[in-house]
Amino acid sequence: MRSDWTALPQSVTAGIAERVGGTLDVAHASSGDHAEIASTVRGPAGQVFVKARSGELSVRSLRYELAVTRAIDRHPPAVLWQFESDGWLVVGTEHLAGPHPDLSPGSTDLNLLLAVLTALQETPAPDETWFAPATRLGFAHQGR
């Protein structure tokens, strides 16, 4: 569930402000549900997309997302910075302006999606044990 920017501790907003060069202008993401905080943040140093999560499982999930993003470093958005403060993991990535893809039948966006999925299919998975489902989730999952 998405939280309002005001839910962030002052130490977190100060850390974000430091990374974007001072004064913040925040625009909340209108869709998506993978982070408690998801916003475009503008400051004198430019704009970034910020995700923040708190709580053990939520932070673990965002750490996993970070590792995957870095492992697949040839597809945007690039991770610009990350930090932890007062139980929150905060990640700043490059901001990608534009509409969400149109995935309806016949859309030209489908060709772009196919190209990305083909490239991802050819990308080897990182050789780290915590990429195993039991390690990511914190418990073993019985398959069917």
CSV table of C-alpha atoms in Angstrom, one decimal:
chain,number,residue,atom,x,y,z
A,1,MET,CA,0.0,0.0,0.0
A,2,ARG,CA,1.3,3.4,-1.0
A,3,SER,CA,2.0,5.9,1.8
A,4,ASP,CA,2.1,9.7,1.7
A,5,TRP,CA,5.5,11.5,1.5
A,6,THR,CA,4.8,12.8,5.0
A,7,ALA,CA,5.2,9.3,6.4
A,8,LEU,CA,8.9,9.6,5.8
A,9,PRO,CA,11.1,10.5,8.8
A,10,GLN,CA,12.9,13.8,8.6
A,11,SER,CA,16.2,12.0,8.3
A,12,VAL,CA,15.0,10.3,5.1
A,13,THR,CA,13.7,13.5,3.5
A,14,ALA,CA,16.9,15.3,4.4
A,15,GLY,CA,19.0,12.5,2.8
A,16,ILE,CA,17.0,12.8,-0.4
A,17,ALA,CA,17.3,16.6,-0.4
A,18,GLU,CA,21.0,16.3,0.0
A,19,ARG,CA,21.2,14.0,-3.0
A,20,VAL,CA,19.1,16.2,-5.3
A,21,GLY,CA,20.8,19.4,-4.2
A,22,GLY,CA,18.4,21.0,-1.7
A,23,THR,CA,14.8,22.0,-2.1
A,24,LEU,CA,12.4,19.3,-3.1
A,25,ASP,CA,9.5,19.3,-5.4
A,26,VAL,CA,7.6,16.0,-5.0
A,27,ALA,CA,5.1,14.4,-7.5
A,28,HIS,CA,3.7,11.1,-6.3
A,29,ALA,CA,3.6,8.2,-8.8
A,30,SER,CA,0.0,7.7,-9.9
A,31,SER,CA,0.3,4.0,-10.4
A,32,GLY,CA,2.3,1.0,-9.2
A,33,ASP,CA,2.3,-0.7,-5.8
A,34,HIS,CA,5.8,-2.1,-5.2
A,35,ALA,CA,7.0,0.6,-2.8
A,36,GLU,CA,5.5,2.5,0.1
A,37,ILE,CA,6.9,5.7,-1.4
A,38,ALA,CA,7.2,6.1,-5.1
A,39,SER,CA,7.7,9.7,-6.3
A,40,THR,CA,9.4,11.9,-8.9
A,41,VAL,CA,11.6,14.3,-6.9
A,42,ARG,CA,13.0,17.4,-8.4
A,43,GLY,CA,15.8,19.5,-7.0
A,44,PRO,CA,18.6,21.8,-8.2
A,45,ALA,CA,20.6,18.8,-9.2
A,46,GLY,CA,17.8,17.5,-11.5
A,47,GLN,CA,15.0,15.0,-11.1
A,48,VAL,CA,15.1,11.4,-9.9
A,49,PHE,CA,12.5,8.7,-9.3
A,50,VAL,CA,12.5,7.7,-5.6
A,51,LYS,CA,11.3,4.5,-4.0
A,52,ALA,CA,11.4,3.9,-0.3
A,53,ARG,CA,10.3,1.0,1.8
A,54,SER,CA,10.4,0.1,5.5
A,55,GLY,CA,9.9,-3.1,7.4
A,56,GLU,CA,12.0,-6.2,7.1
A,57,LEU,CA,10.2,-7.9,4.3
A,58,SER,CA,9.6,-4.7,2.3
A,59,VAL,CA,13.3,-3.7,2.6
A,60,ARG,CA,14.4,-7.2,1.6
A,61,SER,CA,12.1,-7.0,-1.5
A,62,LEU,CA,13.6,-3.6,-2.5
A,63,ARG,CA,17.1,-4.9,-2.0
A,64,TYR,CA,16.3,-7.8,-4.3
A,65,GLU,CA,14.9,-5.3,-6.9
A,66,LEU,CA,18.1,-3.3,-6.6
A,67,ALA,CA,20.3,-6.3,-7.1
A,68,VAL,CA,18.3,-7.3,-10.2
A,69,THR,CA,18.4,-3.8,-11.6
A,70,ARG,CA,22.2,-3.7,-11.2
A,71,ALA,CA,22.6,-7.2,-12.7
A,72,ILE,CA,20.7,-6.1,-15.8
A,73,ASP,CA,22.6,-2.8,-16.2
A,74,ARG,CA,21.9,-2.2,-19.8
A,75,HIS,CA,18.2,-1.4,-19.5
A,76,PRO,CA,17.1,1.7,-17.7
A,77,PRO,CA,16.5,3.0,-15.2
A,78,ALA,CA,20.0,3.3,-13.7
A,79,VAL,CA,20.3,3.3,-10.0
A,80,LEU,CA,21.8,6.7,-9.0
A,81,TRP,CA,22.1,6.3,-5.3
A,82,GLN,CA,20.7,4.5,-2.2
A,83,PHE,CA,20.8,4.9,1.5
A,84,GLU,CA,19.2,3.7,4.7
A,85,SER,CA,17.9,5.8,7.5
A,86,ASP,CA,15.6,5.1,10.5
A,87,GLY,CA,14.5,1.7,9.1
A,88,TRP,CA,13.9,2.9,5.6
A,89,LEU,CA,15.7,1.8,2.4
A,90,VAL,CA,15.6,4.7,-0.1
A,91,VAL,CA,16.6,4.3,-3.8
A,92,GLY,CA,17.0,7.0,-6.4
A,93,THR,CA,17.0,6.0,-10.0
A,94,GLU,CA,17.1,8.0,-13.2
A,95,HIS,CA,13.7,9.5,-14.0
A,96,LEU,CA,12.1,8.2,-17.2
A,97,ALA,CA,9.5,10.5,-18.6
A,98,GLY,CA,6.8,9.1,-20.8
A,99,PRO,CA,3.6,7.1,-20.8
A,100,HIS,CA,3.2,3.6,-19.6
A,101,PRO,CA,3.5,1.1,-22.5
A,102,ASP,CA,0.4,0.2,-24.4
A,103,LEU,CA,0.2,-3.6,-24.3
A,104,SER,CA,-3.1,-4.0,-26.2
A,105,PRO,CA,-3.1,-6.2,-29.3
A,106,GLY,CA,-1.5,-4.5,-32.3
A,107,SER,CA,0.3,-1.9,-30.3
A,108,THR,CA,3.8,-0.9,-31.5
A,109,ASP,CA,4.9,-1.0,-27.9
A,110,LEU,CA,4.7,-4.8,-28.1
A,111,ASN,CA,7.7,-4.9,-30.4
A,112,LEU,CA,9.7,-3.0,-27.9
A,113,LEU,CA,8.6,-5.3,-25.1
A,114,LEU,CA,9.6,-8.3,-27.2
A,115,ALA,CA,13.1,-6.9,-27.8
A,116,VAL,CA,13.6,-6.3,-24.1
A,117,LEU,CA,12.3,-9.7,-23.0
A,118,THR,CA,14.5,-11.3,-25.6
A,119,ALA,CA,17.6,-9.5,-24.3
A,120,LEU,CA,16.6,-10.4,-20.7
A,121,GLN,CA,16.2,-14.0,-21.6
A,122,GLU,CA,19.8,-14.0,-22.8
A,123,THR,CA,21.1,-12.4,-19.6
A,124,PRO,CA,22.6,-14.8,-17.1
A,125,ALA,CA,21.2,-14.7,-13.6
A,126,PRO,CA,23.6,-13.4,-10.9
A,127,ASP,CA,25.5,-16.2,-9.1
A,128,GLU,CA,24.4,-15.3,-5.7
A,129,THR,CA,22.6,-17.6,-3.3
A,130,TRP,CA,20.1,-15.0,-2.1
A,131,PHE,CA,18.5,-15.0,-5.5
A,132,ALA,CA,17.0,-18.4,-4.6
A,133,PRO,CA,13.3,-18.1,-3.8
A,134,ALA,CA,13.7,-19.4,-0.2
A,135,THR,CA,16.3,-16.8,0.5
A,136,ARG,CA,14.4,-14.0,-1.0
A,137,LEU,CA,11.2,-14.8,0.7
A,138,GLY,CA,12.7,-16.0,4.0
A,139,PHE,CA,10.9,-19.4,3.9
A,140,ALA,CA,10.8,-22.5,1.6
A,141,HIS,CA,7.9,-22.6,-0.9
A,142,GLN,CA,6.5,-26.0,-1.8
A,143,GLY,CA,6.1,-26.3,-5.6
A,144,ARG,CA,3.2,-28.0,-7.2
